[in-house]
Amino acid sequence: MGYVAQSAGGSASIEREFVERLARLARIALTEEELHQLTNDLDAIITAVARVGEVATDDVPPMTHAVSLLNVTRRDVVIDCLQVEDVLGAAPAVERNMFRVPRIVAEGP
């Protein structure tokens, strides 16, 4: 049971029965107008995808991104950082050398 017809020019087109079957499998009720529109839309998509396949790509190297990317990095330089006592000294509550915050998750059921 073929749902994609080949035209004389070799391009593929979606048949209405295929769209009806997809709609039925997806349990989507389509009006006649919606069925006609969706068939045309899917046909346009298939045609566009087929055109992409016609592009000569033999001399085009594979890519992972559309534009060249350069990862900007900097030197990893060790610098002095804040002392624990200074940071915790500004905290509203401290417990066992850590910030104490209000409980937001209850324990147990």
Short mmCIF file of N, CA, C and O in Angstrom, two decimals:
data_model
loop_
_atom_site.label_atom_id
_atom_site.label_comp_id
_atom_site.label_asym_id
_atom_site.label_seq_id
_atom_site.Cartn_x
_atom_site.Cartn_y
_atom_site.Cartn_z
N MET A 1 0.86 -1.18 0.00
CA MET A 1 0.00 0.00 0.00
C MET A 1 0.90 1.23 0.00
O MET A 1 1.52 1.57 0.99
N GLY A 2 1.03 1.90 -1.14
CA GLY A 2 1.91 3.05 -1.26
C GLY A 2 1.18 4.34 -0.96
O GLY A 2 0.07 4.56 -1.42
N TYR A 3 1.81 5.18 -0.19
CA TYR A 3 1.22 6.47 0.16
C TYR A 3 1.96 7.63 -0.46
O TYR A 3 1.53 8.75 -0.39
N VAL A 4 3.11 7.33 -1.02
CA VAL A 4 3.90 8.37 -1.67
C VAL A 4 3.97 8.02 -3.15
O VAL A 4 4.42 6.95 -3.52
N ALA A 5 3.47 8.92 -3.97
CA ALA A 5 3.46 8.69 -5.41
C ALA A 5 4.65 9.38 -6.04
O ALA A 5 5.04 10.46 -5.61
N GLN A 6 5.21 8.75 -7.05
CA GLN A 6 6.29 9.36 -7.80
C GLN A 6 5.69 10.01 -9.04
O GLN A 6 4.98 9.38 -9.79
N SER A 7 6.00 11.29 -9.23
CA SER A 7 5.50 11.98 -10.41
C SER A 7 6.40 11.66 -11.60
O SER A 7 7.45 11.04 -11.45
N ALA A 8 6.00 12.10 -12.78
CA ALA A 8 6.78 11.85 -14.00
C ALA A 8 8.18 12.44 -13.88
O ALA A 8 9.13 11.90 -14.43
N GLY A 9 8.31 13.55 -13.15
CA GLY A 9 9.61 14.19 -12.96
C GLY A 9 10.47 13.51 -11.92
O GLY A 9 11.59 13.90 -11.68
N GLY A 10 9.95 12.49 -11.24
CA GLY A 10 10.71 11.76 -10.25
C GLY A 10 10.54 12.28 -8.84
O GLY A 10 11.07 11.72 -7.90
N SER A 11 9.79 13.38 -8.65
CA SER A 11 9.62 13.91 -7.30
C SER A 11 8.48 13.16 -6.60
O SER A 11 7.55 12.68 -7.23
N ALA A 12 8.57 13.10 -5.29
CA ALA A 12 7.57 12.39 -4.50
C ALA A 12 6.45 13.33 -4.11
O ALA A 12 6.65 14.53 -3.97
N SER A 13 5.26 12.77 -3.95
CA SER A 13 4.14 13.57 -3.45
C SER A 13 3.31 12.70 -2.51
O SER A 13 3.23 11.49 -2.67
N ILE A 14 2.72 13.32 -1.52
CA ILE A 14 1.93 12.63 -0.51
C ILE A 14 0.51 12.40 -1.04
O ILE A 14 -0.09 13.31 -1.59
N GLU A 15 0.02 11.21 -0.85
CA GLU A 15 -1.36 10.91 -1.25
C GLU A 15 -2.31 11.21 -0.10
O GLU A 15 -1.97 11.10 1.07
N ARG A 16 -3.52 11.54 -0.45
CA ARG A 16 -4.56 11.88 0.52
C ARG A 16 -4.81 10.73 1.49
O ARG A 16 -5.01 10.95 2.69
N GLU A 17 -4.77 9.50 1.00
CA GLU A 17 -5.02 8.33 1.85
C GLU A 17 -3.99 8.23 2.97
O GLU A 17 -4.30 7.78 4.07
N PHE A 18 -2.77 8.65 2.69
CA PHE A 18 -1.72 8.63 3.70
C PHE A 18 -2.06 9.59 4.84
O PHE A 18 -1.94 9.25 6.01
N VAL A 19 -2.50 10.79 4.50
CA VAL A 19 -2.87 11.78 5.50
C VAL A 19 -4.08 11.31 6.29
O VAL A 19 -4.14 11.46 7.52
N GLU A 20 -5.03 10.70 5.62
CA GLU A 20 -6.21 10.14 6.32
C GLU A 20 -5.78 9.07 7.32
O GLU A 20 -6.28 9.03 8.44
N ARG A 21 -4.85 8.22 6.91
CA ARG A 21 -4.38 7.15 7.81
C ARG A 21 -3.62 7.73 9.00
O ARG A 21 -3.80 7.30 10.14
N LEU A 22 -2.77 8.72 8.74
CA LEU A 22 -2.05 9.37 9.85
C LEU A 22 -3.03 9.98 10.84
O LEU A 22 -2.85 9.85 12.06
N ALA A 23 -4.03 10.66 10.33
CA ALA A 23 -5.02 11.29 11.20
C ALA A 23 -5.76 10.24 12.02
O ALA A 23 -6.00 10.42 13.21
N ARG A 24 -6.11 9.15 11.38
CA ARG A 24 -6.83 8.08 12.09
C ARG A 24 -5.94 7.48 13.18
O ARG A 24 -6.38 7.26 14.31
N LEU A 25 -4.67 7.20 12.86
CA LEU A 25 -3.75 6.64 13.85
C LEU A 25 -3.51 7.58 15.02
O LEU A 25 -3.35 7.16 16.16
N ALA A 26 -3.48 8.88 14.72
CA ALA A 26 -3.27 9.89 15.76
C ALA A 26 -4.58 10.28 16.45
O ALA A 26 -4.57 11.09 17.37
N ARG A 27 -5.66 9.68 16.00
CA ARG A 27 -7.00 9.97 16.54
C ARG A 27 -7.31 11.47 16.46
O ARG A 27 -7.75 12.08 17.42
N ILE A 28 -7.05 12.02 15.27
CA ILE A 28 -7.33 13.42 15.01
C ILE A 28 -8.45 13.49 13.98
O ILE A 28 -8.33 12.92 12.90
N ALA A 29 -9.52 14.17 14.33
CA ALA A 29 -10.62 14.34 13.40
C ALA A 29 -10.32 15.55 12.50
O ALA A 29 -10.07 16.65 13.00
N LEU A 30 -10.30 15.32 11.19
CA LEU A 30 -10.02 16.39 10.25
C LEU A 30 -11.22 16.60 9.34
O LEU A 30 -11.83 15.65 8.88
N THR A 31 -11.54 17.86 9.09
CA THR A 31 -12.58 18.18 8.12
C THR A 31 -11.99 17.98 6.73
O THR A 31 -10.77 17.82 6.56
N GLU A 32 -12.85 17.99 5.73
CA GLU A 32 -12.38 17.86 4.34
C GLU A 32 -11.39 18.97 4.00
O GLU A 32 -10.37 18.73 3.34
N GLU A 33 -11.68 20.17 4.46
CA GLU A 33 -10.80 21.31 4.18
C GLU A 33 -9.44 21.12 4.85
O GLU A 33 -8.39 21.36 4.27
N GLU A 34 -9.45 20.67 6.12
CA GLU A 34 -8.21 20.44 6.85
C GLU A 34 -7.41 19.32 6.21
O GLU A 34 -6.18 19.40 6.11
N LEU A 35 -8.09 18.28 5.79
CA LEU A 35 -7.44 17.14 5.14
C LEU A 35 -6.76 17.60 3.85
O LEU A 35 -5.61 17.25 3.58
N HIS A 36 -7.45 18.41 3.07
CA HIS A 36 -6.90 18.93 1.82
C HIS A 36 -5.68 19.82 2.12
O HIS A 36 -4.63 19.69 1.47
N GLN A 37 -5.80 20.71 3.11
CA GLN A 37 -4.71 21.63 3.45
C GLN A 37 -3.50 20.87 3.98
O GLN A 37 -2.36 21.14 3.60
N LEU A 38 -3.74 19.89 4.85
CA LEU A 38 -2.64 19.13 5.43
C LEU A 38 -1.93 18.30 4.36
O LEU A 38 -0.71 18.18 4.36
N THR A 39 -2.70 17.75 3.42
CA THR A 39 -2.09 17.00 2.32
C THR A 39 -1.18 17.91 1.51
O THR A 39 -0.05 17.55 1.18
N ASN A 40 -1.64 19.11 1.21
CA ASN A 40 -0.83 20.07 0.46
C ASN A 40 0.41 20.49 1.25
O ASN A 40 1.51 20.60 0.69
N ASP A 41 0.24 20.73 2.55
CA ASP A 41 1.38 21.14 3.39
C ASP A 41 2.44 20.05 3.46
O ASP A 41 3.64 20.32 3.32
N LEU A 42 2.01 18.81 3.70
CA LEU A 42 2.97 17.70 3.78
C LEU A 42 3.65 17.48 2.43
O LEU A 42 4.84 17.17 2.37
N ASP A 43 2.91 17.65 1.37
CA ASP A 43 3.49 17.52 0.04
C ASP A 43 4.56 18.58 -0.19
O ASP A 43 5.63 18.29 -0.75
N ALA A 44 4.30 19.81 0.26
CA ALA A 44 5.30 20.88 0.13
C ALA A 44 6.55 20.56 0.94
O ALA A 44 7.68 20.83 0.49
N ILE A 45 6.38 19.98 2.12
CA ILE A 45 7.53 19.61 2.96
C ILE A 45 8.36 18.53 2.29
O ILE A 45 9.59 18.62 2.21
N ILE A 46 7.69 17.50 1.78
CA ILE A 46 8.39 16.41 1.10
C ILE A 46 9.15 16.94 -0.12
O ILE A 46 10.29 16.56 -0.38
N THR A 47 8.53 17.84 -0.86
CA THR A 47 9.18 18.43 -2.03
C THR A 47 10.42 19.23 -1.62
O THR A 47 11.47 19.14 -2.26
N ALA A 48 10.31 20.00 -0.55
CA ALA A 48 11.45 20.80 -0.08
C ALA A 48 12.60 19.91 0.38
O ALA A 48 13.77 20.18 0.08
N VAL A 49 12.28 18.84 1.10
CA VAL A 49 13.31 17.92 1.57
C VAL A 49 13.98 17.24 0.37
O VAL A 49 15.21 17.06 0.34
N ALA A 50 13.20 16.87 -0.63
CA ALA A 50 13.75 16.24 -1.82
C ALA A 50 14.70 17.19 -2.55
O ALA A 50 15.73 16.77 -3.08
N ARG A 51 14.37 18.48 -2.56
CA ARG A 51 15.23 19.46 -3.22
C ARG A 51 16.57 19.59 -2.50
O ARG A 51 17.60 19.80 -3.14
N VAL A 52 16.57 19.47 -1.19
CA VAL A 52 17.82 19.53 -0.43
C VAL A 52 18.73 18.38 -0.84
O VAL A 52 19.95 18.54 -0.96
N GLY A 53 18.14 17.22 -1.09
CA GLY A 53 18.92 16.06 -1.50
C GLY A 53 19.52 16.19 -2.88
O GLY A 53 20.43 15.45 -3.24
N GLU A 54 19.04 17.13 -3.68
CA GLU A 54 19.55 17.33 -5.03
C GLU A 54 20.80 18.20 -5.07
O GLU A 54 21.46 18.28 -6.10
N VAL A 55 21.14 18.85 -3.97
CA VAL A 55 22.29 19.75 -3.94
C VAL A 55 23.58 18.95 -4.06
O VAL A 55 23.75 17.92 -3.42
N ALA A 56 24.48 19.43 -4.89
CA ALA A 56 25.77 18.77 -5.07
C ALA A 56 26.64 19.02 -3.85
O ALA A 56 27.02 20.16 -3.56
N THR A 57 26.92 17.98 -3.10
CA THR A 57 27.69 18.13 -1.85
C THR A 57 28.97 17.31 -1.85
O THR A 57 29.59 17.14 -0.81
N ASP A 58 29.38 16.81 -3.00
CA ASP A 58 30.56 15.96 -3.04
C ASP A 58 31.82 16.67 -2.54
O ASP A 58 32.68 16.06 -1.91
N ASP A 59 31.93 17.96 -2.81
CA ASP A 59 33.14 18.70 -2.41
C ASP A 59 32.93 19.54 -1.16
O ASP A 59 33.74 20.39 -0.84
N VAL A 60 31.84 19.29 -0.43
CA VAL A 60 31.56 20.04 0.79
C VAL A 60 31.91 19.17 2.00
O VAL A 60 31.38 18.08 2.15
N PRO A 61 32.82 19.65 2.84
CA PRO A 61 33.19 18.83 4.02
C PRO A 61 32.06 18.79 5.04
O PRO A 61 31.27 19.72 5.14
N PRO A 62 31.96 17.69 5.79
CA PRO A 62 30.92 17.59 6.83
C PRO A 62 31.10 18.67 7.88
O PRO A 62 32.23 19.08 8.18
N MET A 63 29.99 19.16 8.41
CA MET A 63 30.04 20.22 9.41
C MET A 63 29.23 19.81 10.63
O MET A 63 28.30 19.02 10.53
N THR A 64 29.57 20.37 11.76
CA THR A 64 28.78 20.16 12.97
C THR A 64 27.98 21.39 13.32
O THR A 64 27.11 21.34 14.19
N HIS A 65 28.28 22.51 12.66
CA HIS A 65 27.57 23.76 12.94
C HIS A 65 27.57 24.60 11.68
O HIS A 65 28.47 24.49 10.84
N ALA A 66 26.57 25.44 11.53
CA ALA A 66 26.44 26.25 10.32
C ALA A 66 27.53 27.31 10.18
O ALA A 66 27.87 27.71 9.07
N VAL A 67 28.07 27.77 11.29
CA VAL A 67 29.15 28.76 11.25
C VAL A 67 30.32 28.23 12.07
O VAL A 67 30.14 27.43 12.99
N SER A 68 31.50 28.70 11.74
CA SER A 68 32.67 28.27 12.51
C SER A 68 32.59 28.82 13.93
O SER A 68 32.28 29.99 14.14
N LEU A 69 32.87 27.97 14.87
CA LEU A 69 32.86 28.39 16.27
C LEU A 69 34.27 28.36 16.83
O LEU A 69 35.06 27.48 16.49
N LEU A 70 34.56 29.31 17.68
CA LEU A 70 35.86 29.37 18.33
C LEU A 70 35.60 29.51 19.83
O LEU A 70 34.89 30.41 20.26
N ASN A 71 36.14 28.62 20.60
CA ASN A 71 35.97 28.67 22.04
C ASN A 71 36.96 29.67 22.61
O ASN A 71 38.17 29.49 22.51
N VAL A 72 36.45 30.74 23.17
CA VAL A 72 37.30 31.78 23.73
C VAL A 72 37.65 31.37 25.16
O VAL A 72 36.77 31.15 25.98
N THR A 73 38.92 31.25 25.42
CA THR A 73 39.37 30.85 26.75
C THR A 73 40.35 31.88 27.28
O THR A 73 40.88 32.71 26.54
N ARG A 74 40.60 31.81 28.56
CA ARG A 74 41.58 32.67 29.19
C ARG A 74 42.51 31.81 30.02
O ARG A 74 42.19 30.67 30.34
N ARG A 75 43.63 32.36 30.37
CA ARG A 75 44.58 31.61 31.20
C ARG A 75 43.96 31.37 32.57
O ARG A 75 43.25 32.22 33.11
N ASP A 76 44.21 30.22 33.13
CA ASP A 76 43.73 29.89 34.46
C ASP A 76 44.77 30.39 35.47
O ASP A 76 45.85 29.82 35.61
N VAL A 77 44.43 31.50 36.10
CA VAL A 77 45.37 32.13 37.02
C VAL A 77 44.80 32.03 38.43
O VAL A 77 43.65 32.40 38.68
N VAL A 78 45.61 31.55 39.35
CA VAL A 78 45.20 31.43 40.74
C VAL A 78 45.27 32.81 41.38
O VAL A 78 46.30 33.50 41.28
N ILE A 79 44.19 33.22 42.03
CA ILE A 79 44.17 34.51 42.73
C ILE A 79 43.65 34.28 44.14
O ILE A 79 43.05 33.24 44.43
N ASP A 80 43.88 35.25 44.99
CA ASP A 80 43.37 35.15 46.35
C ASP A 80 41.85 35.21 46.31
O ASP A 80 41.25 35.93 45.51
N CYS A 81 41.24 34.42 47.18
CA CYS A 81 39.78 34.45 47.25
C CYS A 81 39.35 34.84 48.66
O CYS A 81 40.18 35.02 49.55
N LEU A 82 38.07 34.97 48.84
CA LEU A 82 37.55 35.35 50.15
C LEU A 82 37.83 34.27 51.19
O LEU A 82 37.80 33.08 50.89
N GLN A 83 38.07 34.70 52.40
CA GLN A 83 38.29 33.77 53.49
C GLN A 83 36.93 33.31 54.05
O GLN A 83 35.97 34.08 54.07
N VAL A 84 36.87 32.07 54.48
CA VAL A 84 35.62 31.50 54.99
C VAL A 84 35.07 32.36 56.13
O VAL A 84 33.87 32.64 56.18
N GLU A 85 35.93 32.80 57.02
CA GLU A 85 35.48 33.58 58.16
C GLU A 85 34.84 34.90 57.72
O GLU A 85 33.84 35.34 58.28
N ASP A 86 35.40 35.52 56.69
CA ASP A 86 34.85 36.79 56.20
C ASP A 86 33.47 36.58 55.57
O ASP A 86 32.55 37.38 55.78
N VAL A 87 33.32 35.52 54.81
CA VAL A 87 32.05 35.26 54.13
C VAL A 87 30.99 34.88 55.16
O VAL A 87 29.88 35.44 55.16
N LEU A 88 31.30 33.95 56.04
CA LEU A 88 30.32 33.51 57.02
C LEU A 88 30.02 34.61 58.04
O LEU A 88 28.94 34.63 58.64
N GLY A 89 30.95 35.53 58.23
CA GLY A 89 30.72 36.64 59.15
C GLY A 89 29.60 37.55 58.69
O GLY A 89 28.95 38.22 59.49
N ALA A 90 29.34 37.58 57.39
CA ALA A 90 28.27 38.42 56.85
C ALA A 90 26.94 37.66 56.74
O ALA A 90 25.92 38.26 56.39
N ALA A 91 26.95 36.37 57.06
CA ALA A 91 25.73 35.57 56.93
C ALA A 91 24.83 35.78 58.14
O ALA A 91 25.30 35.96 59.26
N PRO A 92 23.50 35.73 57.93
CA PRO A 92 22.57 35.91 59.05
C PRO A 92 22.61 34.73 60.03
O PRO A 92 22.37 34.91 61.22
N ALA A 93 22.92 33.51 59.53
CA ALA A 93 22.97 32.34 60.42
C ALA A 93 24.02 31.37 59.89
O ALA A 93 24.11 31.12 58.69
N VAL A 94 24.81 30.80 60.82
CA VAL A 94 25.88 29.87 60.46
C VAL A 94 25.78 28.66 61.36
O VAL A 94 25.47 28.77 62.55
N GLU A 95 26.03 27.48 60.78
CA GLU A 95 26.03 26.25 61.57
C GLU A 95 27.11 25.33 61.00
O GLU A 95 27.11 25.04 59.80
N ARG A 96 28.03 24.85 61.84
CA ARG A 96 29.12 23.97 61.43
C ARG A 96 29.89 24.50 60.22
O ARG A 96 30.15 23.79 59.27
N ASN A 97 30.20 25.78 60.26
CA ASN A 97 31.00 26.42 59.22
C ASN A 97 30.30 26.46 57.86
O ASN A 97 30.94 26.44 56.81
N MET A 98 28.95 26.47 57.87
CA MET A 98 28.16 26.56 56.65
C MET A 98 27.03 27.55 56.85
O MET A 98 26.65 27.85 57.99
N PHE A 99 26.47 28.04 55.74
CA PHE A 99 25.30 28.90 55.84
C PHE A 99 24.13 28.10 56.39
O PHE A 99 23.92 26.96 55.99
N ARG A 100 23.38 28.67 57.31
CA ARG A 100 22.17 28.02 57.80
C ARG A 100 21.00 28.72 57.13
O ARG A 100 20.85 29.93 57.18
N VAL A 101 20.15 27.90 56.48
CA VAL A 101 19.00 28.44 55.77
C VAL A 101 17.74 27.76 56.29
O VAL A 101 17.80 26.66 56.84
N PRO A 102 16.59 28.38 56.12
CA PRO A 102 15.35 27.76 56.59
C PRO A 102 15.07 26.46 55.83
O PRO A 102 15.37 26.34 54.65
N ARG A 103 14.49 25.49 56.53
CA ARG A 103 14.13 24.22 55.91
C ARG A 103 12.96 24.45 54.98
O ARG A 103 11.98 25.10 55.32
N ILE A 104 13.06 23.91 53.74
CA ILE A 104 11.95 24.07 52.80
C ILE A 104 11.34 22.72 52.42
O ILE A 104 10.30 22.67 51.79
N VAL A 105 11.99 21.63 52.81
CA VAL A 105 11.47 20.29 52.52
C VAL A 105 11.28 19.58 53.85
O VAL A 105 12.21 19.48 54.64
N ALA A 106 10.08 19.10 54.08
CA ALA A 106 9.80 18.39 55.33
C ALA A 106 10.41 17.00 55.27
O ALA A 106 10.47 16.37 54.23
N GLU A 107 10.86 16.52 56.42
CA GLU A 107 11.40 15.16 56.47
C GLU A 107 10.27 14.20 56.82
O GLU A 107 9.38 14.50 57.58
N GLY A 108 10.35 13.01 56.23
CA GLY A 108 9.36 11.98 56.52
C GLY A 108 8.05 12.23 55.79
O GLY A 108 7.88 13.22 55.09
N PRO A 109 7.10 11.26 55.97
CA PRO A 109 5.82 11.39 55.26
C PRO A 109 4.90 12.44 55.82
O PRO A 109 4.97 12.93 56.87
#
